[in-house]
């Protein structure tokens, strides 16, 4: 069954028409879902009960349910696990920073890219999320925390451009006035570098939302080890596409750079990053690596991270050093979900060993 979250204005209008309801009911429903973030039919007040009953026979309202919530000690970030209707877990994170409340949404269950430092890839790929499952994360985080969300970043589990149609539809719902009505510059879509889809995406959203690219190294071999898709779409091709985005379409680019001790934190790397970023006027977000039990990589010391940033700044770049918020809440991408999936697997094995459940 489809869900109301994830439908566009036109689709809601069609739905309302198919039930013989007047057109203005579509605008009311859109307001209840995307502006007031209703999560149960009973919360929708100004539609007749009979109309809601008819609607509920042909569409569900939501598709997620809360599963777990973990708050960092200082309360600056909260990680949420939601359960999908088919029983899988997905992650969303709220990062609070002064007047900014940013929700980081997932676009896939797991990820096919398998970056060498990311728990999402390790958990395996299950399926794409629907546009409804993507935007419902924003509504649920807002309702569960009582916070007015100001920004949305597509940087959770999954590669957004590998789930192109749902990502595009979710962005559309987030920025249109009949939807969540976020300012387009407050929505950022991040990619590991699926080159052919980058230009398609920027054109399809008319360059309105921000584009962020996971760089992680300026050296081909190192980047291929960290972000295996670099083998298919090497830096040379990626940069040529980004030049078109920046110079042809006049759109800004941000590079995300996970700084890993002894892997990509050398002065040579900083100089390479500067060479790539300067012609694109790209901003750089440095994220000190947040250790994941499954990998041997180490976090850089605070001094090494400061040094790398200072070096980039000296080379004339606009650099932000992000704090690894929520180390204690397993905030690395996909980490909490992986952890819970592994615990579930361990419990199942124990139950099998003790004969409580049959082996497959
Ligand atoms: S970092 Fe992003 S693209 Fe890479 S494996 Fe993790 S979720 Fe996928």
mmCIF file of C-alpha atoms and ligand atoms in Angstrom:
data_model
loop_
_atom_site.group_PDB
_atom_site.id
_atom_site.type_symbol
_atom_site.label_atom_id
_atom_site.label_comp_id
_atom_site.label_asym_id
_atom_site.label_seq_id
_atom_site.Cartn_x
_atom_site.Cartn_y
_atom_site.Cartn_z
ATOM 1 C CA UNK A 1 0.000 0.000 0.000
ATOM 2 C CA UNK A 2 1.301 3.487 -0.822
ATOM 3 C CA UNK A 3 1.748 6.144 1.884
ATOM 4 C CA UNK A 4 0.670 9.768 2.009
ATOM 5 C CA UNK A 5 4.227 10.773 2.959
ATOM 6 C CA UNK A 6 6.040 10.699 -0.350
ATOM 7 C CA UNK A 7 3.163 11.871 -2.550
ATOM 8 C CA UNK A 8 3.481 15.102 -4.546
ATOM 9 C CA UNK A 9 0.775 17.776 -4.752
ATOM 10 C CA UNK A 10 -0.445 16.329 -8.055
ATOM 11 C CA UNK A 11 -0.564 12.788 -6.680
ATOM 12 C CA UNK A 12 -2.562 13.885 -3.622
ATOM 13 C CA UNK A 13 -4.951 15.769 -5.896
ATOM 14 C CA UNK A 14 -5.460 12.616 -7.982
ATOM 15 C CA UNK A 15 -5.989 10.537 -4.851
ATOM 16 C CA UNK A 16 -8.575 12.939 -3.480
ATOM 17 C CA UNK A 17 -10.313 13.081 -6.888
ATOM 18 C CA UNK A 18 -10.385 9.279 -7.128
ATOM 19 C CA UNK A 19 -12.374 9.203 -3.864
ATOM 20 C CA UNK A 20 -14.799 11.878 -5.069
ATOM 21 C CA UNK A 21 -13.609 14.421 -2.487
ATOM 22 C CA UNK A 22 -13.443 18.144 -3.320
ATOM 23 C CA UNK A 23 -10.100 19.465 -4.553
ATOM 24 C CA UNK A 24 -9.439 21.652 -1.520
ATOM 25 C CA UNK A 25 -9.093 18.500 0.599
ATOM 26 C CA UNK A 26 -5.773 17.876 -1.204
ATOM 27 C CA UNK A 27 -4.298 21.145 0.093
ATOM 28 C CA UNK A 28 -5.556 20.335 3.601
ATOM 29 C CA UNK A 29 -3.952 16.899 3.542
ATOM 30 C CA UNK A 30 -0.642 18.252 2.231
ATOM 31 C CA UNK A 31 -0.628 20.812 5.059
ATOM 32 C CA UNK A 32 -1.294 18.169 7.721
ATOM 33 C CA UNK A 33 1.439 15.904 6.439
ATOM 34 C CA UNK A 34 4.275 18.165 5.318
ATOM 35 C CA UNK A 35 3.701 21.266 7.469
ATOM 36 C CA UNK A 36 2.194 19.841 10.670
ATOM 37 C CA UNK A 37 3.871 16.445 10.282
ATOM 38 C CA UNK A 38 0.821 14.425 11.317
ATOM 39 C CA UNK A 39 1.780 10.833 12.070
ATOM 40 C CA UNK A 40 -1.659 9.306 12.725
ATOM 41 C CA UNK A 41 -5.014 9.734 10.976
ATOM 42 C CA UNK A 42 -6.606 10.868 14.271
ATOM 43 C CA UNK A 43 -4.327 13.915 14.295
ATOM 44 C CA UNK A 44 -5.927 15.232 11.095
ATOM 45 C CA UNK A 45 -8.698 17.444 12.420
ATOM 46 C CA UNK A 46 -10.488 19.341 9.662
ATOM 47 C CA UNK A 47 -11.396 16.462 7.344
ATOM 48 C CA UNK A 48 -14.591 14.450 7.899
ATOM 49 C CA UNK A 49 -14.042 11.086 9.609
ATOM 50 C CA UNK A 50 -15.730 9.318 6.687
ATOM 51 C CA UNK A 51 -13.251 10.889 4.233
ATOM 52 C CA UNK A 52 -10.301 9.809 6.385
ATOM 53 C CA UNK A 53 -11.723 6.289 6.582
ATOM 54 C CA UNK A 54 -11.987 6.118 2.788
ATOM 55 C CA UNK A 55 -8.437 7.446 2.456
ATOM 56 C CA UNK A 56 -7.063 4.918 4.930
ATOM 57 C CA UNK A 57 -8.511 2.078 2.809
ATOM 58 C CA UNK A 58 -6.363 3.059 -0.186
ATOM 59 C CA UNK A 59 -3.288 4.620 1.414
ATOM 60 C CA UNK A 60 -1.334 4.382 4.643
ATOM 61 C CA UNK A 61 -0.258 7.625 6.269
ATOM 62 C CA UNK A 62 3.261 6.596 7.350
ATOM 63 C CA UNK A 63 5.702 3.771 6.758
ATOM 64 C CA UNK A 64 8.193 4.011 9.642
ATOM 65 C CA UNK A 65 8.024 3.375 13.350
ATOM 66 C CA UNK A 66 10.484 4.542 16.018
ATOM 67 C CA UNK A 67 12.840 1.776 17.181
ATOM 68 C CA UNK A 68 15.641 3.405 19.205
ATOM 69 C CA UNK A 69 16.964 6.835 20.115
ATOM 70 C CA UNK A 70 20.461 7.688 21.377
ATOM 71 C CA UNK A 71 21.407 11.127 22.636
ATOM 72 C CA UNK A 72 24.971 12.446 22.968
ATOM 73 C CA UNK A 73 25.959 13.513 26.504
ATOM 74 C CA UNK A 74 25.841 17.227 25.619
ATOM 75 C CA UNK A 75 22.557 16.756 23.713
ATOM 76 C CA UNK A 76 24.009 18.261 20.524
ATOM 77 C CA UNK A 77 23.205 15.198 18.460
ATOM 78 C CA UNK A 78 20.583 12.499 18.574
ATOM 79 C CA UNK A 79 20.649 9.351 16.509
ATOM 80 C CA UNK A 80 17.392 7.608 15.628
ATOM 81 C CA UNK A 81 16.756 4.132 14.375
ATOM 82 C CA UNK A 82 13.437 3.659 12.562
ATOM 83 C CA UNK A 83 11.888 0.359 11.527
ATOM 84 C CA UNK A 84 10.509 0.043 8.015
ATOM 85 C CA UNK A 85 7.310 -1.863 7.265
ATOM 86 C CA UNK A 86 9.344 -4.798 5.949
ATOM 87 C CA UNK A 87 11.266 -4.966 9.245
ATOM 88 C CA UNK A 88 14.585 -3.266 8.418
ATOM 89 C CA UNK A 89 16.324 -0.546 10.402
ATOM 90 C CA UNK A 90 17.369 2.822 9.043
ATOM 91 C CA UNK A 91 19.206 5.680 10.700
ATOM 92 C CA UNK A 92 18.652 9.412 10.919
ATOM 93 C CA UNK A 93 20.614 11.942 12.967
ATOM 94 C CA UNK A 94 19.654 15.325 14.365
ATOM 95 C CA UNK A 95 22.576 17.703 14.815
ATOM 96 C CA UNK A 96 21.780 20.803 16.867
ATOM 97 C CA UNK A 97 24.056 23.760 16.507
ATOM 98 C CA UNK A 98 22.909 27.130 17.914
ATOM 99 C CA UNK A 99 20.102 28.238 15.599
ATOM 100 C CA UNK A 100 20.552 25.344 13.190
ATOM 101 C CA UNK A 101 18.719 22.025 13.497
ATOM 102 C CA UNK A 102 19.971 19.693 10.801
ATOM 103 C CA UNK A 103 18.505 16.290 10.028
ATOM 104 C CA UNK A 104 20.793 13.855 8.247
ATOM 105 C CA UNK A 105 18.609 11.405 6.303
ATOM 106 C CA UNK A 106 19.302 7.960 4.867
ATOM 107 C CA UNK A 107 18.399 7.140 1.267
ATOM 108 C CA UNK A 108 19.089 3.398 1.164
ATOM 109 C CA UNK A 109 19.104 0.441 3.534
ATOM 110 C CA UNK A 110 22.842 -0.219 3.497
ATOM 111 C CA UNK A 111 25.001 0.943 0.625
ATOM 112 C CA UNK A 112 26.627 -0.577 -2.461
ATOM 113 C CA UNK A 113 29.599 1.808 -2.511
ATOM 114 C CA UNK A 114 31.387 0.173 0.450
ATOM 115 C CA UNK A 115 33.729 2.987 1.423
ATOM 116 C CA UNK A 116 36.657 1.680 3.448
ATOM 117 C CA UNK A 117 35.759 3.595 6.594
ATOM 118 C CA UNK A 118 31.961 3.404 6.617
ATOM 119 C CA UNK A 119 29.733 1.038 8.580
ATOM 120 C CA UNK A 120 26.828 1.452 6.128
ATOM 121 C CA UNK A 121 28.669 -0.354 3.348
ATOM 122 C CA UNK A 122 29.732 -3.108 5.771
ATOM 123 C CA UNK A 123 26.137 -3.855 6.760
ATOM 124 C CA UNK A 124 25.439 -4.889 3.118
ATOM 125 C CA UNK A 125 22.862 -3.450 0.740
ATOM 126 C CA UNK A 126 19.212 -4.330 1.270
ATOM 127 C CA UNK A 127 17.132 -1.948 -0.838
ATOM 128 C CA UNK A 128 16.481 1.638 -1.849
ATOM 129 C CA UNK A 129 14.280 3.742 0.403
ATOM 130 C CA UNK A 130 11.145 5.293 -1.078
ATOM 131 C CA UNK A 131 10.716 9.075 -1.250
ATOM 132 C CA UNK A 132 8.127 8.700 1.538
ATOM 133 C CA UNK A 133 10.575 6.853 3.800
ATOM 134 C CA UNK A 134 13.150 9.599 3.176
ATOM 135 C CA UNK A 135 10.932 12.604 3.959
ATOM 136 C CA UNK A 136 9.150 10.872 6.843
ATOM 137 C CA UNK A 137 12.519 10.801 8.670
ATOM 138 C CA UNK A 138 12.452 14.628 8.742
ATOM 139 C CA UNK A 139 8.874 14.732 10.039
ATOM 140 C CA UNK A 140 9.512 12.099 12.723
ATOM 141 C CA UNK A 141 12.723 13.708 14.007
ATOM 142 C CA UNK A 142 10.921 17.037 14.246
ATOM 143 C CA UNK A 143 7.974 15.511 16.116
ATOM 144 C CA UNK A 144 10.133 13.370 18.424
ATOM 145 C CA UNK A 145 12.394 16.243 19.468
ATOM 146 C CA UNK A 146 9.914 19.117 19.245
ATOM 147 C CA UNK A 147 12.503 21.029 17.206
ATOM 148 C CA UNK A 148 11.839 23.075 14.110
ATOM 149 C CA UNK A 149 14.128 21.581 11.514
ATOM 150 C CA UNK A 150 16.089 24.188 9.542
ATOM 151 C CA UNK A 151 18.350 22.061 7.314
ATOM 152 C CA UNK A 152 18.301 18.626 5.702
ATOM 153 C CA UNK A 153 21.410 16.810 4.495
ATOM 154 C CA UNK A 154 21.315 13.605 2.439
ATOM 155 C CA UNK A 155 24.391 12.123 4.114
ATOM 156 C CA UNK A 156 23.057 9.171 6.096
ATOM 157 C CA UNK A 157 23.067 5.555 4.974
ATOM 158 C CA UNK A 158 23.257 5.047 1.236
ATOM 159 C CA UNK A 159 24.395 6.860 -1.893
ATOM 160 C CA UNK A 160 21.592 9.297 -2.803
ATOM 161 C CA UNK A 161 22.395 9.323 -6.524
ATOM 162 C CA UNK A 162 22.263 5.530 -6.627
ATOM 163 C CA UNK A 163 18.606 5.966 -5.629
ATOM 164 C CA UNK A 164 18.124 8.810 -8.062
ATOM 165 C CA UNK A 165 14.341 8.945 -8.558
ATOM 166 C CA UNK A 166 13.436 8.694 -4.878
ATOM 167 C CA UNK A 167 16.116 11.230 -3.940
ATOM 168 C CA UNK A 168 14.858 13.631 -6.607
ATOM 169 C CA UNK A 169 11.255 13.217 -5.485
ATOM 170 C CA UNK A 170 12.187 13.652 -1.801
ATOM 171 C CA UNK A 171 14.121 16.856 -2.592
ATOM 172 C CA UNK A 172 11.105 18.123 -4.545
ATOM 173 C CA UNK A 173 8.785 17.461 -1.570
ATOM 174 C CA UNK A 174 11.216 19.118 0.837
ATOM 175 C CA UNK A 175 11.634 22.369 -1.079
ATOM 176 C CA UNK A 176 8.269 23.040 -2.727
ATOM 177 C CA UNK A 177 5.855 25.471 -1.039
ATOM 178 C CA UNK A 178 3.108 22.793 -0.868
ATOM 179 C CA UNK A 179 5.657 20.411 0.748
ATOM 180 C CA UNK A 180 7.967 21.058 3.697
ATOM 181 C CA UNK A 181 8.868 24.412 2.093
ATOM 182 C CA UNK A 182 12.540 24.413 3.092
ATOM 183 C CA UNK A 183 14.663 27.047 1.387
ATOM 184 C CA UNK A 184 16.481 25.130 -1.374
ATOM 185 C CA UNK A 185 19.875 26.281 -0.047
ATOM 186 C CA UNK A 186 19.054 24.511 3.209
ATOM 187 C CA UNK A 187 18.973 21.114 1.518
ATOM 188 C CA UNK A 188 22.267 19.377 0.664
ATOM 189 C CA UNK A 189 22.682 16.198 -1.346
ATOM 190 C CA UNK A 190 25.970 14.391 -0.928
ATOM 191 C CA UNK A 191 27.507 11.928 -3.378
ATOM 192 C CA UNK A 192 30.526 9.656 -3.415
ATOM 193 C CA UNK A 193 31.015 10.634 -7.063
ATOM 194 C CA UNK A 194 28.704 8.777 -9.459
ATOM 195 C CA UNK A 195 29.836 10.982 -12.315
ATOM 196 C CA UNK A 196 27.084 10.452 -14.938
ATOM 197 C CA UNK A 197 24.388 11.135 -12.364
ATOM 198 C CA UNK A 198 25.918 14.314 -10.932
ATOM 199 C CA UNK A 199 25.106 16.512 -13.926
ATOM 200 C CA UNK A 200 21.691 14.868 -14.353
ATOM 201 C CA UNK A 201 20.870 15.606 -10.755
ATOM 202 C CA UNK A 202 22.076 19.210 -10.733
ATOM 203 C CA UNK A 203 20.086 19.864 -13.921
ATOM 204 C CA UNK A 204 16.982 18.075 -12.689
ATOM 205 C CA UNK A 205 16.818 20.183 -9.508
ATOM 206 C CA UNK A 206 17.833 23.232 -11.541
ATOM 207 C CA UNK A 207 20.915 23.598 -9.314
ATOM 208 C CA UNK A 208 18.758 24.849 -6.470
ATOM 209 C CA UNK A 209 19.915 22.529 -3.702
ATOM 210 C CA UNK A 210 23.500 22.271 -2.525
ATOM 211 C CA UNK A 211 25.816 19.574 -3.836
ATOM 212 C CA UNK A 212 28.447 18.006 -1.659
ATOM 213 C CA UNK A 213 31.043 15.514 -2.898
ATOM 214 C CA UNK A 214 32.939 13.023 -0.734
ATOM 215 C CA UNK A 215 36.534 13.619 -1.786
ATOM 216 C CA UNK A 216 38.599 11.958 0.986
ATOM 217 C CA UNK A 217 41.839 12.061 -1.059
ATOM 218 C CA UNK A 218 43.452 13.966 -3.914
ATOM 219 C CA UNK A 219 45.537 10.946 -4.899
ATOM 220 C CA UNK A 220 43.890 8.426 -7.261
ATOM 221 C CA UNK A 221 45.235 5.252 -5.593
ATOM 222 C CA UNK A 222 44.402 6.428 -2.084
ATOM 223 C CA UNK A 223 40.912 7.558 -3.122
ATOM 224 C CA UNK A 224 40.260 4.231 -4.846
ATOM 225 C CA UNK A 225 41.135 2.421 -1.610
ATOM 226 C CA UNK A 226 38.854 4.678 0.437
ATOM 227 C CA UNK A 227 36.000 5.149 -2.047
ATOM 228 C CA UNK A 228 36.049 2.139 -4.405
ATOM 229 C CA UNK A 229 33.785 3.853 -6.958
ATOM 230 C CA UNK A 230 36.825 5.969 -7.803
ATOM 231 C CA UNK A 231 38.046 3.022 -9.859
ATOM 232 C CA UNK A 232 35.013 3.362 -12.125
ATOM 233 C CA UNK A 233 34.852 7.173 -12.053
ATOM 234 C CA UNK A 234 38.378 8.413 -11.325
ATOM 235 C CA UNK A 235 39.163 11.864 -9.966
ATOM 236 C CA UNK A 236 39.914 13.148 -13.476
ATOM 237 C CA UNK A 237 36.347 12.392 -14.630
ATOM 238 C CA UNK A 238 34.823 13.556 -11.377
ATOM 239 C CA UNK A 239 36.590 16.915 -11.594
ATOM 240 C CA UNK A 240 35.571 17.401 -15.204
ATOM 241 C CA UNK A 241 31.908 16.913 -14.203
ATOM 242 C CA UNK A 242 32.339 19.250 -11.240
ATOM 243 C CA UNK A 243 33.842 21.934 -13.480
ATOM 244 C CA UNK A 244 30.661 21.787 -15.549
ATOM 245 C CA UNK A 245 28.577 22.134 -12.385
ATOM 246 C CA UNK A 246 30.640 25.046 -11.098
ATOM 247 C CA UNK A 247 31.624 26.927 -14.230
ATOM 248 C CA UNK A 248 28.908 25.883 -16.681
ATOM 249 C CA UNK A 249 25.933 25.837 -14.327
ATOM 250 C CA UNK A 250 27.451 28.311 -11.810
ATOM 251 C CA UNK A 251 26.710 26.103 -8.821
ATOM 252 C CA UNK A 252 28.761 25.830 -5.624
ATOM 253 C CA UNK A 253 30.372 22.601 -4.520
ATOM 254 C CA UNK A 254 31.473 21.455 -1.096
ATOM 255 C CA UNK A 255 33.999 18.694 -0.596
ATOM 256 C CA UNK A 256 33.620 16.355 2.382
ATOM 257 C CA UNK A 257 36.951 15.017 3.594
ATOM 258 C CA UNK A 258 37.145 12.346 6.291
ATOM 259 C CA UNK A 259 40.562 12.769 7.833
ATOM 260 C CA UNK A 260 42.178 9.449 8.786
ATOM 261 C CA UNK A 261 45.475 9.267 10.682
ATOM 262 C CA UNK A 262 48.361 8.158 8.468
ATOM 263 C CA UNK A 263 46.107 7.619 5.429
ATOM 264 C CA UNK A 264 45.124 11.007 3.994
ATOM 265 C CA UNK A 265 46.371 13.587 6.489
ATOM 266 C CA UNK A 266 49.758 14.476 4.968
ATOM 267 C CA UNK A 267 50.876 17.922 3.781
ATOM 268 C CA UNK A 268 51.115 16.428 0.274
ATOM 269 C CA UNK A 269 47.386 15.562 0.468
ATOM 270 C CA UNK A 270 46.512 19.061 1.698
ATOM 271 C CA UNK A 271 48.365 20.553 -1.259
ATOM 272 C CA UNK A 272 46.656 18.126 -3.664
ATOM 273 C CA UNK A 273 43.233 18.986 -2.236
ATOM 274 C CA UNK A 274 44.000 22.685 -2.667
ATOM 275 C CA UNK A 275 44.924 22.124 -6.324
ATOM 276 C CA UNK A 276 41.594 20.366 -6.945
ATOM 277 C CA UNK A 277 39.375 22.658 -4.900
ATOM 278 C CA UNK A 278 40.736 26.082 -5.812
ATOM 279 C CA UNK A 279 39.601 26.226 -9.478
ATOM 280 C CA UNK A 280 36.138 25.046 -8.364
ATOM 281 C CA UNK A 281 35.942 27.596 -5.506
ATOM 282 C CA UNK A 282 34.889 24.578 -3.449
ATOM 283 C CA UNK A 283 34.544 24.732 0.319
ATOM 284 C CA UNK A 284 36.081 21.887 2.312
ATOM 285 C CA UNK A 285 34.486 20.211 5.316
ATOM 286 C CA UNK A 286 37.052 18.249 7.283
ATOM 287 C CA UNK A 287 35.557 15.474 9.394
ATOM 288 C CA UNK A 288 38.031 13.734 11.719
ATOM 289 C CA UNK A 289 37.472 9.990 11.335
ATOM 290 C CA UNK A 290 35.213 8.434 13.939
ATOM 291 C CA UNK A 291 36.621 4.927 14.622
ATOM 292 C CA UNK A 292 34.389 1.969 13.711
ATOM 293 C CA UNK A 293 35.147 -1.380 15.357
ATOM 294 C CA UNK A 294 35.140 -3.188 11.979
ATOM 295 C CA UNK A 295 38.062 -1.131 10.587
ATOM 296 C CA UNK A 296 41.678 -0.589 11.624
ATOM 297 C CA UNK A 297 41.726 3.100 10.711
ATOM 298 C CA UNK A 298 42.599 5.575 13.445
ATOM 299 C CA UNK A 299 41.262 9.012 14.249
ATOM 300 C CA UNK A 300 43.737 11.869 13.753
ATOM 301 C CA UNK A 301 44.855 13.700 16.900
ATOM 302 C CA UNK A 302 43.170 17.086 17.410
ATOM 303 C CA UNK A 303 46.557 18.711 16.650
ATOM 304 C CA UNK A 304 46.913 16.793 13.354
ATOM 305 C CA UNK A 305 43.376 17.805 12.309
ATOM 306 C CA UNK A 306 44.097 21.456 13.196
ATOM 307 C CA UNK A 307 47.366 21.301 11.278
ATOM 308 C CA UNK A 308 45.686 19.882 8.144
ATOM 309 C CA UNK A 309 43.032 22.607 8.243
ATOM 310 C CA UNK A 310 45.561 25.361 8.883
ATOM 311 C CA UNK A 311 47.602 24.137 5.917
ATOM 312 C CA UNK A 312 44.549 24.271 3.638
ATOM 313 C CA UNK A 313 43.648 27.734 4.914
ATOM 314 C CA UNK A 314 47.191 28.923 4.229
ATOM 315 C CA UNK A 315 46.686 27.685 0.677
ATOM 316 C CA UNK A 316 43.678 30.004 0.388
ATOM 317 C CA UNK A 317 40.794 27.588 0.927
ATOM 318 C CA UNK A 318 37.564 27.999 2.817
ATOM 319 C CA UNK A 319 37.752 25.187 5.387
ATOM 320 C CA UNK A 320 35.483 24.019 8.202
ATOM 321 C CA UNK A 321 36.635 21.518 10.790
ATOM 322 C CA UNK A 322 33.606 19.544 11.910
ATOM 323 C CA UNK A 323 33.536 18.076 15.352
ATOM 324 C CA UNK A 324 32.857 14.350 15.419
ATOM 325 C CA UNK A 325 29.620 14.926 17.249
ATOM 326 C CA UNK A 326 28.252 11.964 19.056
ATOM 327 C CA UNK A 327 31.245 9.651 19.252
ATOM 328 C CA UNK A 328 29.415 8.089 22.174
ATOM 329 C CA UNK A 329 26.225 7.595 20.181
ATOM 330 C CA UNK A 330 27.873 5.604 17.387
ATOM 331 C CA UNK A 331 27.310 8.552 15.089
ATOM 332 C CA UNK A 332 29.521 7.258 12.291
ATOM 333 C CA UNK A 333 27.393 6.606 9.249
ATOM 334 C CA UNK A 334 25.472 3.334 9.587
ATOM 335 C CA UNK A 335 27.243 2.358 12.797
ATOM 336 C CA UNK A 336 24.253 2.094 15.111
ATOM 337 C CA UNK A 337 22.233 0.137 12.570
ATOM 338 C CA UNK A 338 25.153 -2.218 11.940
ATOM 339 C CA UNK A 339 25.582 -2.679 15.664
ATOM 340 C CA UNK A 340 21.894 -3.522 16.164
ATOM 341 C CA UNK A 341 21.835 -5.825 13.135
ATOM 342 C CA UNK A 342 24.871 -7.680 14.522
ATOM 343 C CA UNK A 343 23.308 -7.972 18.004
ATOM 344 C CA UNK A 344 20.130 -9.349 16.422
ATOM 345 C CA UNK A 345 22.224 -11.842 14.463
ATOM 346 C CA UNK A 346 24.141 -12.831 17.647
ATOM 347 C CA UNK A 347 20.866 -13.338 19.558
ATOM 348 C CA UNK A 348 19.499 -15.455 16.733
ATOM 349 C CA UNK A 349 22.640 -17.610 16.693
ATOM 350 C CA UNK A 350 22.469 -18.076 20.483
ATOM 351 C CA UNK A 351 18.818 -19.083 20.169
ATOM 352 C CA UNK A 352 19.728 -21.507 17.373
ATOM 353 C CA UNK A 353 22.598 -22.958 19.429
ATOM 354 C CA UNK A 354 20.253 -23.561 22.344
ATOM 355 C CA UNK A 355 17.679 -25.133 20.025
ATOM 356 C CA UNK A 356 15.062 -22.411 20.643
ATOM 357 C CA UNK A 357 14.723 -21.643 16.955
ATOM 358 C CA UNK A 358 15.415 -23.999 14.066
ATOM 359 C CA UNK A 359 18.462 -23.512 11.857
ATOM 360 C CA UNK A 360 17.741 -22.511 8.236
HETATM 361 S S1 LIG B 1 30.293 6.767 3.035
HETATM 362 FE FE1 LIG B 1 28.325 7.027 1.992
HETATM 363 S S2 LIG B 1 28.729 6.213 -0.070
HETATM 364 FE FE2 LIG B 1 30.387 5.440 1.220
HETATM 365 S S3 LIG B 1 29.661 3.404 1.941
HETATM 366 FE FE3 LIG B 1 29.058 4.952 3.478
HETATM 367 S S4 LIG B 1 26.967 5.493 2.926
HETATM 368 FE FE4 LIG B 1 27.883 4.534 1.132
#
